[in-house]
JSON list of C-alpha atoms in Angstrom, two decimals:
[
{"chain": "A", "resi": 1, "resn": "VAL", "atom": "CA", "xyz": [86.59, 103.29, 83.37]},
{"chain": "A", "resi": 2, "resn": "ALA", "atom": "CA", "xyz": [90.07, 102.93, 84.54]},
{"chain": "A", "resi": 3, "resn": "ASN", "atom": "CA", "xyz": [91.21, 105.39, 82.03]},
{"chain": "A", "resi": 4, "resn": "ARG", "atom": "CA", "xyz": [88.85, 108.16, 83.37]},
{"chain": "A", "resi": 5, "resn": "TYR", "atom": "CA", "xyz": [91.68, 108.06, 86.29]},
{"chain": "A", "resi": 6, "resn": "ARG", "atom": "CA", "xyz": [94.68, 108.10, 84.35]},
{"chain": "A", "resi": 7, "resn": "ASP", "atom": "CA", "xyz": [95.93, 111.54, 85.17]},
{"chain": "A", "resi": 8, "resn": "ASN", "atom": "CA", "xyz": [95.45, 111.18, 89.01]},
{"chain": "A", "resi": 9, "resn": "PRO", "atom": "CA", "xyz": [98.65, 110.77, 90.62]},
{"chain": "A", "resi": 10, "resn": "ARG", "atom": "CA", "xyz": [97.32, 108.25, 93.10]},
{"chain": "A", "resi": 11, "resn": "VAL", "atom": "CA", "xyz": [96.09, 105.82, 90.52]},
{"chain": "A", "resi": 12, "resn": "SER", "atom": "CA", "xyz": [98.23, 103.28, 88.70]},
{"chain": "A", "resi": 13, "resn": "ILE", "atom": "CA", "xyz": [96.88, 101.56, 85.56]},
{"chain": "A", "resi": 14, "resn": "TYR", "atom": "CA", "xyz": [98.31, 97.78, 84.53]},
{"chain": "A", "resi": 15, "resn": "GLN", "atom": "CA", "xyz": [96.83, 96.00, 81.93]},
{"chain": "A", "resi": 16, "resn": "ASN", "atom": "CA", "xyz": [97.91, 92.63, 80.79]},
{"chain": "A", "resi": 17, "resn": "ASP", "atom": "CA", "xyz": [98.73, 91.71, 77.24]},
{"chain": "A", "resi": 18, "resn": "GLN", "atom": "CA", "xyz": [96.72, 88.46, 77.64]},
{"chain": "A", "resi": 19, "resn": "ASN", "atom": "CA", "xyz": [94.48, 86.70, 80.29]},
{"chain": "A", "resi": 20, "resn": "ILE", "atom": "CA", "xyz": [96.78, 85.35, 82.78]},
{"chain": "A", "resi": 21, "resn": "GLY", "atom": "CA", "xyz": [94.13, 84.19, 85.27]},
{"chain": "A", "resi": 22, "resn": "MET", "atom": "CA", "xyz": [92.55, 85.31, 88.54]},
{"chain": "A", "resi": 23, "resn": "GLN", "atom": "CA", "xyz": [95.46, 83.85, 90.51]},
{"chain": "A", "resi": 24, "resn": "ASP", "atom": "CA", "xyz": [98.22, 85.19, 88.94]},
{"chain": "A", "resi": 25, "resn": "ASN", "atom": "CA", "xyz": [96.21, 88.91, 88.33]},
{"chain": "A", "resi": 26, "resn": "HIS", "atom": "CA", "xyz": [95.70, 88.92, 92.24]},
{"chain": "A", "resi": 27, "resn": "ASN", "atom": "CA", "xyz": [99.34, 88.31, 92.77]},
{"chain": "A", "resi": 28, "resn": "LEU", "atom": "CA", "xyz": [100.47, 91.13, 90.11]},
{"chain": "A", "resi": 29, "resn": "ALA", "atom": "CA", "xyz": [98.01, 93.29, 91.59]},
{"chain": "A", "resi": 30, "resn": "ALA", "atom": "CA", "xyz": [99.20, 92.79, 95.25]},
{"chain": "A", "resi": 31, "resn": "ARG", "atom": "CA", "xyz": [102.82, 93.07, 94.49]},
{"chain": "A", "resi": 32, "resn": "ALA", "atom": "CA", "xyz": [102.41, 96.49, 92.62]},
{"chain": "A", "resi": 33, "resn": "ALA", "atom": "CA", "xyz": [100.07, 98.04, 95.27]},
{"chain": "A", "resi": 34, "resn": "GLY", "atom": "CA", "xyz": [102.09, 100.89, 96.35]},
{"chain": "A", "resi": 35, "resn": "GLY", "atom": "CA", "xyz": [100.56, 101.16, 100.00]},
{"chain": "A", "resi": 36, "resn": "GLU", "atom": "CA", "xyz": [100.92, 99.26, 103.22]},
{"chain": "A", "resi": 37, "resn": "TYR", "atom": "CA", "xyz": [97.66, 97.92, 102.86]},
{"chain": "A", "resi": 38, "resn": "PHE", "atom": "CA", "xyz": [95.25, 96.66, 99.78]},
{"chain": "A", "resi": 39, "resn": "CYS", "atom": "CA", "xyz": [92.10, 95.21, 99.20]},
{"chain": "A", "resi": 40, "resn": "LEU", "atom": "CA", "xyz": [91.42, 92.80, 95.94]},
{"chain": "A", "resi": 41, "resn": "LEU", "atom": "CA", "xyz": [88.03, 94.34, 94.85]},
{"chain": "A", "resi": 42, "resn": "SER", "atom": "CA", "xyz": [86.45, 91.94, 92.32]},
{"chain": "A", "resi": 43, "resn": "SER", "atom": "CA", "xyz": [84.75, 94.32, 89.71]},
{"chain": "A", "resi": 44, "resn": "ASP", "atom": "CA", "xyz": [81.19, 92.92, 90.57]},
{"chain": "A", "resi": 45, "resn": "ASP", "atom": "CA", "xyz": [81.59, 93.19, 94.28]},
{"chain": "A", "resi": 46, "resn": "ILE", "atom": "CA", "xyz": [80.83, 96.47, 96.07]},
{"chain": "A", "resi": 47, "resn": "LEU", "atom": "CA", "xyz": [82.66, 97.94, 99.20]},
{"chain": "A", "resi": 48, "resn": "ALA", "atom": "CA", "xyz": [80.59, 100.46, 101.86]},
{"chain": "A", "resi": 49, "resn": "PRO", "atom": "CA", "xyz": [82.36, 103.98, 101.93]},
{"chain": "A", "resi": 50, "resn": "GLU", "atom": "CA", "xyz": [83.76, 103.19, 105.74]},
{"chain": "A", "resi": 51, "resn": "PHE", "atom": "CA", "xyz": [85.26, 99.93, 104.76]},
{"chain": "A", "resi": 52, "resn": "VAL", "atom": "CA", "xyz": [88.78, 101.00, 104.95]},
{"chain": "A", "resi": 53, "resn": "GLU", "atom": "CA", "xyz": [88.15, 103.41, 107.81]},
{"chain": "A", "resi": 54, "resn": "LYS", "atom": "CA", "xyz": [86.85, 100.49, 109.90]},
{"chain": "A", "resi": 55, "resn": "THR", "atom": "CA", "xyz": [89.20, 97.50, 108.69]},
{"chain": "A", "resi": 56, "resn": "LEU", "atom": "CA", "xyz": [92.04, 99.72, 108.95]},
{"chain": "A", "resi": 57, "resn": "SER", "atom": "CA", "xyz": [91.30, 100.78, 112.69]},
{"chain": "A", "resi": 58, "resn": "VAL", "atom": "CA", "xyz": [91.98, 97.07, 113.63]},
{"chain": "A", "resi": 59, "resn": "PHE", "atom": "CA", "xyz": [95.38, 97.18, 112.30]},
{"chain": "A", "resi": 60, "resn": "LEU", "atom": "CA", "xyz": [96.13, 100.59, 113.87]},
{"chain": "A", "resi": 61, "resn": "ARG", "atom": "CA", "xyz": [94.41, 99.35, 117.13]},
{"chain": "A", "resi": 62, "resn": "TYR", "atom": "CA", "xyz": [96.94, 96.45, 117.26]},
{"chain": "A", "resi": 63, "resn": "GLU", "atom": "CA", "xyz": [100.06, 98.26, 115.43]},
{"chain": "A", "resi": 64, "resn": "HIS", "atom": "CA", "xyz": [102.12, 98.01, 118.68]},
{"chain": "A", "resi": 65, "resn": "SER", "atom": "CA", "xyz": [100.89, 94.94, 120.11]},
{"chain": "A", "resi": 66, "resn": "PRO", "atom": "CA", "xyz": [103.16, 92.42, 121.53]},
{"chain": "A", "resi": 67, "resn": "ASP", "atom": "CA", "xyz": [100.57, 90.13, 121.44]},
{"chain": "A", "resi": 68, "resn": "TYR", "atom": "CA", "xyz": [99.27, 90.42, 117.92]},
{"chain": "A", "resi": 69, "resn": "ASP", "atom": "CA", "xyz": [100.75, 90.86, 114.29]},
{"chain": "A", "resi": 70, "resn": "ILE", "atom": "CA", "xyz": [97.53, 91.28, 112.21]},
{"chain": "A", "resi": 71, "resn": "GLY", "atom": "CA", "xyz": [98.08, 90.38, 108.70]},
{"chain": "A", "resi": 72, "resn": "ILE", "atom": "CA", "xyz": [94.54, 90.33, 107.32]},
{"chain": "A", "resi": 73, "resn": "VAL", "atom": "CA", "xyz": [91.25, 92.03, 108.65]},
{"chain": "A", "resi": 74, "resn": "MET", "atom": "CA", "xyz": [87.88, 90.62, 107.38]},
{"chain": "A", "resi": 75, "resn": "ALA", "atom": "CA", "xyz": [84.43, 92.68, 107.27]},
{"chain": "A", "resi": 76, "resn": "GLU", "atom": "CA", "xyz": [80.93, 91.13, 106.92]},
{"chain": "A", "resi": 77, "resn": "LYS", "atom": "CA", "xyz": [78.99, 91.53, 103.68]},
{"chain": "A", "resi": 78, "resn": "ASP", "atom": "CA", "xyz": [75.49, 90.89, 102.28]},
{"chain": "A", "resi": 79, "resn": "THR", "atom": "CA", "xyz": [74.95, 89.39, 98.92]},
{"chain": "A", "resi": 80, "resn": "ILE", "atom": "CA", "xyz": [73.63, 91.51, 95.83]},
{"chain": "A", "resi": 81, "resn": "ASP", "atom": "CA", "xyz": [72.42, 90.04, 92.92]},
{"chain": "A", "resi": 82, "resn": "GLN", "atom": "CA", "xyz": [72.53, 91.09, 89.18]},
{"chain": "A", "resi": 83, "resn": "ASN", "atom": "CA", "xyz": [69.53, 93.14, 89.59]},
{"chain": "A", "resi": 84, "resn": "GLY", "atom": "CA", "xyz": [70.56, 94.96, 92.73]},
{"chain": "A", "resi": 85, "resn": "GLN", "atom": "CA", "xyz": [68.63, 93.14, 95.07]},
{"chain": "A", "resi": 86, "resn": "ILE", "atom": "CA", "xyz": [70.19, 92.94, 98.60]},
{"chain": "A", "resi": 87, "resn": "TYR", "atom": "CA", "xyz": [69.73, 89.59, 100.10]},
{"chain": "A", "resi": 88, "resn": "PRO", "atom": "CA", "xyz": [70.92, 89.20, 103.89]},
{"chain": "A", "resi": 89, "resn": "PHE", "atom": "CA", "xyz": [73.74, 86.94, 104.49]},
{"chain": "A", "resi": 90, "resn": "ALA", "atom": "CA", "xyz": [74.48, 85.15, 107.55]},
{"chain": "A", "resi": 91, "resn": "SER", "atom": "CA", "xyz": [77.81, 86.38, 109.43]},
{"chain": "A", "resi": 92, "resn": "PHE", "atom": "CA", "xyz": [80.38, 84.16, 110.01]},
{"chain": "A", "resi": 93, "resn": "TYR", "atom": "CA", "xyz": [81.19, 85.37, 113.56]},
{"chain": "A", "resi": 94, "resn": "PRO", "atom": "CA", "xyz": [79.00, 86.85, 116.02]},
{"chain": "A", "resi": 95, "resn": "SER", "atom": "CA", "xyz": [81.06, 90.02, 116.78]},
{"chain": "A", "resi": 96, "resn": "ASP", "atom": "CA", "xyz": [84.41, 91.72, 116.43]},
{"chain": "A", "resi": 97, "resn": "PHE", "atom": "CA", "xyz": [87.82, 90.15, 117.32]},
{"chain": "A", "resi": 98, "resn": "VAL", "atom": "CA", "xyz": [91.31, 89.33, 116.55]},
{"chain": "A", "resi": 99, "resn": "CYS", "atom": "CA", "xyz": [93.17, 85.83, 117.10]},
{"chain": "A", "resi": 100, "resn": "LYS", "atom": "CA", "xyz": [96.38, 84.38, 116.28]},
{"chain": "A", "resi": 101, "resn": "GLY", "atom": "CA", "xyz": [96.36, 83.32, 112.74]},
{"chain": "A", "resi": 102, "resn": "GLU", "atom": "CA", "xyz": [97.06, 79.69, 113.26]},
{"chain": "A", "resi": 103, "resn": "ALA", "atom": "CA", "xyz": [93.78, 79.54, 115.28]},
{"chain": "A", "resi": 104, "resn": "HIS", "atom": "CA", "xyz": [92.13, 81.22, 112.31]},
{"chain": "A", "resi": 105, "resn": "ALA", "atom": "CA", "xyz": [93.79, 78.96, 109.82]},
{"chain": "A", "resi": 106, "resn": "LYS", "atom": "CA", "xyz": [92.19, 75.93, 111.44]},
{"chain": "A", "resi": 107, "resn": "VAL", "atom": "CA", "xyz": [88.53, 77.39, 110.71]},
{"chain": "A", "resi": 108, "resn": "CYS", "atom": "CA", "xyz": [89.81, 78.05, 107.08]},
{"chain": "A", "resi": 109, "resn": "MET", "atom": "CA", "xyz": [90.51, 74.30, 106.87]},
{"chain": "A", "resi": 110, "resn": "MET", "atom": "CA", "xyz": [86.62, 73.75, 107.38]},
{"chain": "A", "resi": 111, "resn": "GLY", "atom": "CA", "xyz": [85.24, 76.66, 105.01]},
{"chain": "A", "resi": 112, "resn": "ASN", "atom": "CA", "xyz": [85.87, 79.70, 103.44]},
{"chain": "A", "resi": 113, "resn": "PRO", "atom": "CA", "xyz": [84.79, 82.81, 105.69]},
{"chain": "A", "resi": 114, "resn": "THR", "atom": "CA", "xyz": [85.03, 85.32, 102.90]},
{"chain": "A", "resi": 115, "resn": "PRO", "atom": "CA", "xyz": [86.52, 86.28, 99.33]},
{"chain": "A", "resi": 116, "resn": "PRO", "atom": "CA", "xyz": [89.22, 88.73, 99.22]},
{"chain": "A", "resi": 117, "resn": "SER", "atom": "CA", "xyz": [87.16, 91.61, 98.17]},
{"chain": "A", "resi": 118, "resn": "PHE", "atom": "CA", "xyz": [86.08, 91.97, 101.95]},
{"chain": "A", "resi": 119, "resn": "CYS", "atom": "CA", "xyz": [89.34, 91.67, 103.42]},
{"chain": "A", "resi": 120, "resn": "LEU", "atom": "CA", "xyz": [92.05, 94.47, 103.96]},
{"chain": "A", "resi": 121, "resn": "ILE", "atom": "CA", "xyz": [95.31, 92.93, 103.52]},
{"chain": "A", "resi": 122, "resn": "LYS", "atom": "CA", "xyz": [99.11, 94.17, 104.96]},
{"chain": "A", "resi": 123, "resn": "LYS", "atom": "CA", "xyz": [101.36, 94.12, 102.08]},
{"chain": "A", "resi": 124, "resn": "SER", "atom": "CA", "xyz": [104.30, 92.74, 104.26]},
{"chain": "A", "resi": 125, "resn": "SER", "atom": "CA", "xyz": [102.12, 89.70, 105.48]},
{"chain": "A", "resi": 126, "resn": "PHE", "atom": "CA", "xyz": [101.24, 89.13, 101.83]},
{"chain": "A", "resi": 127, "resn": "LEU", "atom": "CA", "xyz": [104.82, 88.82, 100.75]},
{"chain": "A", "resi": 128, "resn": "LYS", "atom": "CA", "xyz": [105.55, 86.46, 103.58]},
{"chain": "A", "resi": 129, "resn": "THR", "atom": "CA", "xyz": [103.15, 83.96, 101.40]},
{"chain": "A", "resi": 130, "resn": "GLN", "atom": "CA", "xyz": [103.60, 82.58, 98.24]},
{"chain": "A", "resi": 131, "resn": "GLY", "atom": "CA", "xyz": [100.37, 84.47, 97.40]},
{"chain": "A", "resi": 132, "resn": "PHE", "atom": "CA", "xyz": [97.35, 83.02, 95.53]},
{"chain": "A", "resi": 133, "resn": "GLN", "atom": "CA", "xyz": [98.29, 79.59, 94.29]},
{"chain": "A", "resi": 134, "resn": "LYS", "atom": "CA", "xyz": [97.34, 77.38, 91.29]},
{"chain": "A", "resi": 135, "resn": "ILE", "atom": "CA", "xyz": [97.53, 74.38, 93.55]},
{"chain": "A", "resi": 136, "resn": "TYR", "atom": "CA", "xyz": [94.41, 75.46, 95.37]},
{"chain": "A", "resi": 137, "resn": "GLY", "atom": "CA", "xyz": [92.45, 75.55, 91.76]},
{"chain": "A", "resi": 138, "resn": "THR", "atom": "CA", "xyz": [89.23, 77.69, 91.81]},
{"chain": "A", "resi": 139, "resn": "ALA", "atom": "CA", "xyz": [89.70, 77.74, 95.81]},
{"chain": "A", "resi": 140, "resn": "HIS", "atom": "CA", "xyz": [92.78, 79.93, 95.37]},
{"chain": "A", "resi": 141, "resn": "ASP", "atom": "CA", "xyz": [91.21, 82.65, 97.81]},
{"chain": "A", "resi": 142, "resn": "TRP", "atom": "CA", "xyz": [90.43, 80.37, 100.15]},
{"chain": "A", "resi": 143, "resn": "GLY", "atom": "CA", "xyz": [93.71, 78.72, 100.27]},
{"chain": "A", "resi": 144, "resn": "PHE", "atom": "CA", "xyz": [95.21, 82.24, 100.50]},
{"chain": "A", "resi": 145, "resn": "LEU", "atom": "CA", "xyz": [93.26, 83.11, 103.41]},
{"chain": "A", "resi": 146, "resn": "PHE", "atom": "CA", "xyz": [94.68, 79.82, 105.16]},
{"chain": "A", "resi": 147, "resn": "ASP", "atom": "CA", "xyz": [98.41, 80.65, 103.99]},
{"chain": "A", "resi": 148, "resn": "ILE", "atom": "CA", "xyz": [98.20, 84.26, 105.36]},
{"chain": "A", "resi": 149, "resn": "ASN", "atom": "CA", "xyz": [96.80, 83.35, 108.87]},
{"chain": "A", "resi": 150, "resn": "MET", "atom": "CA", "xyz": [99.63, 80.85, 108.81]},
{"chain": "A", "resi": 151, "resn": "VAL", "atom": "CA", "xyz": [101.92, 83.88, 109.02]},
{"chain": "A", "resi": 152, "resn": "SER", "atom": "CA", "xyz": [100.12, 86.76, 110.58]},
{"chain": "A", "resi": 153, "resn": "ASP", "atom": "CA", "xyz": [97.23, 87.13, 112.90]},
{"chain": "A", "resi": 154, "resn": "PHE", "atom": "CA", "xyz": [93.63, 87.97, 112.05]},
{"chain": "A", "resi": 155, "resn": "GLY", "atom": "CA", "xyz": [91.28, 90.69, 112.48]},
{"chain": "A", "resi": 156, "resn": "TYR", "atom": "CA", "xyz": [87.49, 90.58, 112.18]},
{"chain": "A", "resi": 157, "resn": "VAL", "atom": "CA", "xyz": [84.91, 93.47, 111.89]},
{"chain": "A", "resi": 158, "resn": "HIS", "atom": "CA", "xyz": [81.47, 92.31, 112.08]},
{"chain": "A", "resi": 159, "resn": "ASP", "atom": "CA", "xyz": [79.84, 95.16, 110.43]},
{"chain": "A", "resi": 160, "resn": "LYS", "atom": "CA", "xyz": [78.55, 94.58, 107.09]},
{"chain": "A", "resi": 161, "resn": "LEU", "atom": "CA", "xyz": [80.88, 96.77, 104.80]},
{"chain": "A", "resi": 162, "resn": "GLY", "atom": "CA", "xyz": [80.27, 95.30, 101.38]},
{"chain": "A", "resi": 163, "resn": "TYR", "atom": "CA", "xyz": [78.04, 93.46, 99.07]},
{"chain": "A", "resi": 164, "resn": "TYR", "atom": "CA", "xyz": [79.45, 90.03, 97.35]},
{"chain": "A", "resi": 165, "resn": "ARG", "atom": "CA", "xyz": [77.66, 89.79, 93.84]},
{"chain": "A", "resi": 166, "resn": "ILE", "atom": "CA", "xyz": [76.06, 86.53, 93.18]},
{"chain": "A", "resi": 167, "resn": "HIS", "atom": "CA", "xyz": [75.20, 85.03, 89.85]},
{"chain": "A", "resi": 168, "resn": "SER", "atom": "CA", "xyz": [72.63, 82.69, 88.47]},
{"chain": "A", "resi": 169, "resn": "ASN", "atom": "CA", "xyz": [75.23, 80.63, 86.41]},
{"chain": "A", "resi": 170, "resn": "ILE", "atom": "CA", "xyz": [77.74, 79.39, 88.84]},
{"chain": "A", "resi": 171, "resn": "SER", "atom": "CA", "xyz": [80.39, 77.56, 86.84]},
{"chain": "A", "resi": 172, "resn": "GLU", "atom": "CA", "xyz": [80.93, 73.90, 87.31]},
{"chain": "A", "resi": 173, "resn": "SER", "atom": "CA", "xyz": [84.64, 74.74, 88.42]},
{"chain": "A", "resi": 174, "resn": "SER", "atom": "CA", "xyz": [83.43, 76.67, 91.30]},
{"chain": "A", "resi": 175, "resn": "LYS", "atom": "CA", "xyz": [81.60, 73.64, 92.49]},
{"chain": "A", "resi": 176, "resn": "LEU", "atom": "CA", "xyz": [84.76, 72.04, 92.70]},
{"chain": "A", "resi": 177, "resn": "ASN", "atom": "CA", "xyz": [86.33, 74.45, 95.42]},
{"chain": "A", "resi": 178, "resn": "PHE", "atom": "CA", "xyz": [86.05, 71.99, 98.14]},
{"chain": "A", "resi": 179, "resn": "LYS", "atom": "CA", "xyz": [87.84, 69.32, 96.05]},
{"chain": "A", "resi": 180, "resn": "TYR", "atom": "CA", "xyz": [90.97, 71.53, 95.88]},
{"chain": "A", "resi": 181, "resn": "ILE", "atom": "CA", "xyz": [91.29, 72.89, 99.39]},
{"chain": "A", "resi": 182, "resn": "CYS", "atom": "CA", "xyz": [91.32, 69.20, 100.51]}
]
């Protein structure tokens, strides 16, 4: 599919010689991103057409704020199964807001509000972290969300702007997420 866009000057295609794992692949993709912002969309998740517009607007609204240095903006999602059936997913927060990153990091210590697919990330904030770390195991996305909140502030868009793919065959390693984050 990517090769169909090879001649588009806005598209860069990178292919690893071997499987390097999700954490390293996320880090390579984030560092290779040419823009000021990026999203690490998993191949089985879906974003709404207005995802970038609505999440980017939070960054732009606080761009010159003396009070906030937004580094990541999260949007809400519903779930979708392998057959395309959509299931409503309870929102993590009740309304749009921004907050200091350290305050949100405390929330991340208790639970993972979202996978990276539903976050727009400021590249300069990403570069202040160690990226997605293997020390967090299968909870590397959860650990990254904590880490980026320790170096920048957090924005939230309550709108459902994507679909998180659920699978019937959840791996045993995925069940260990809580062990690694603790």
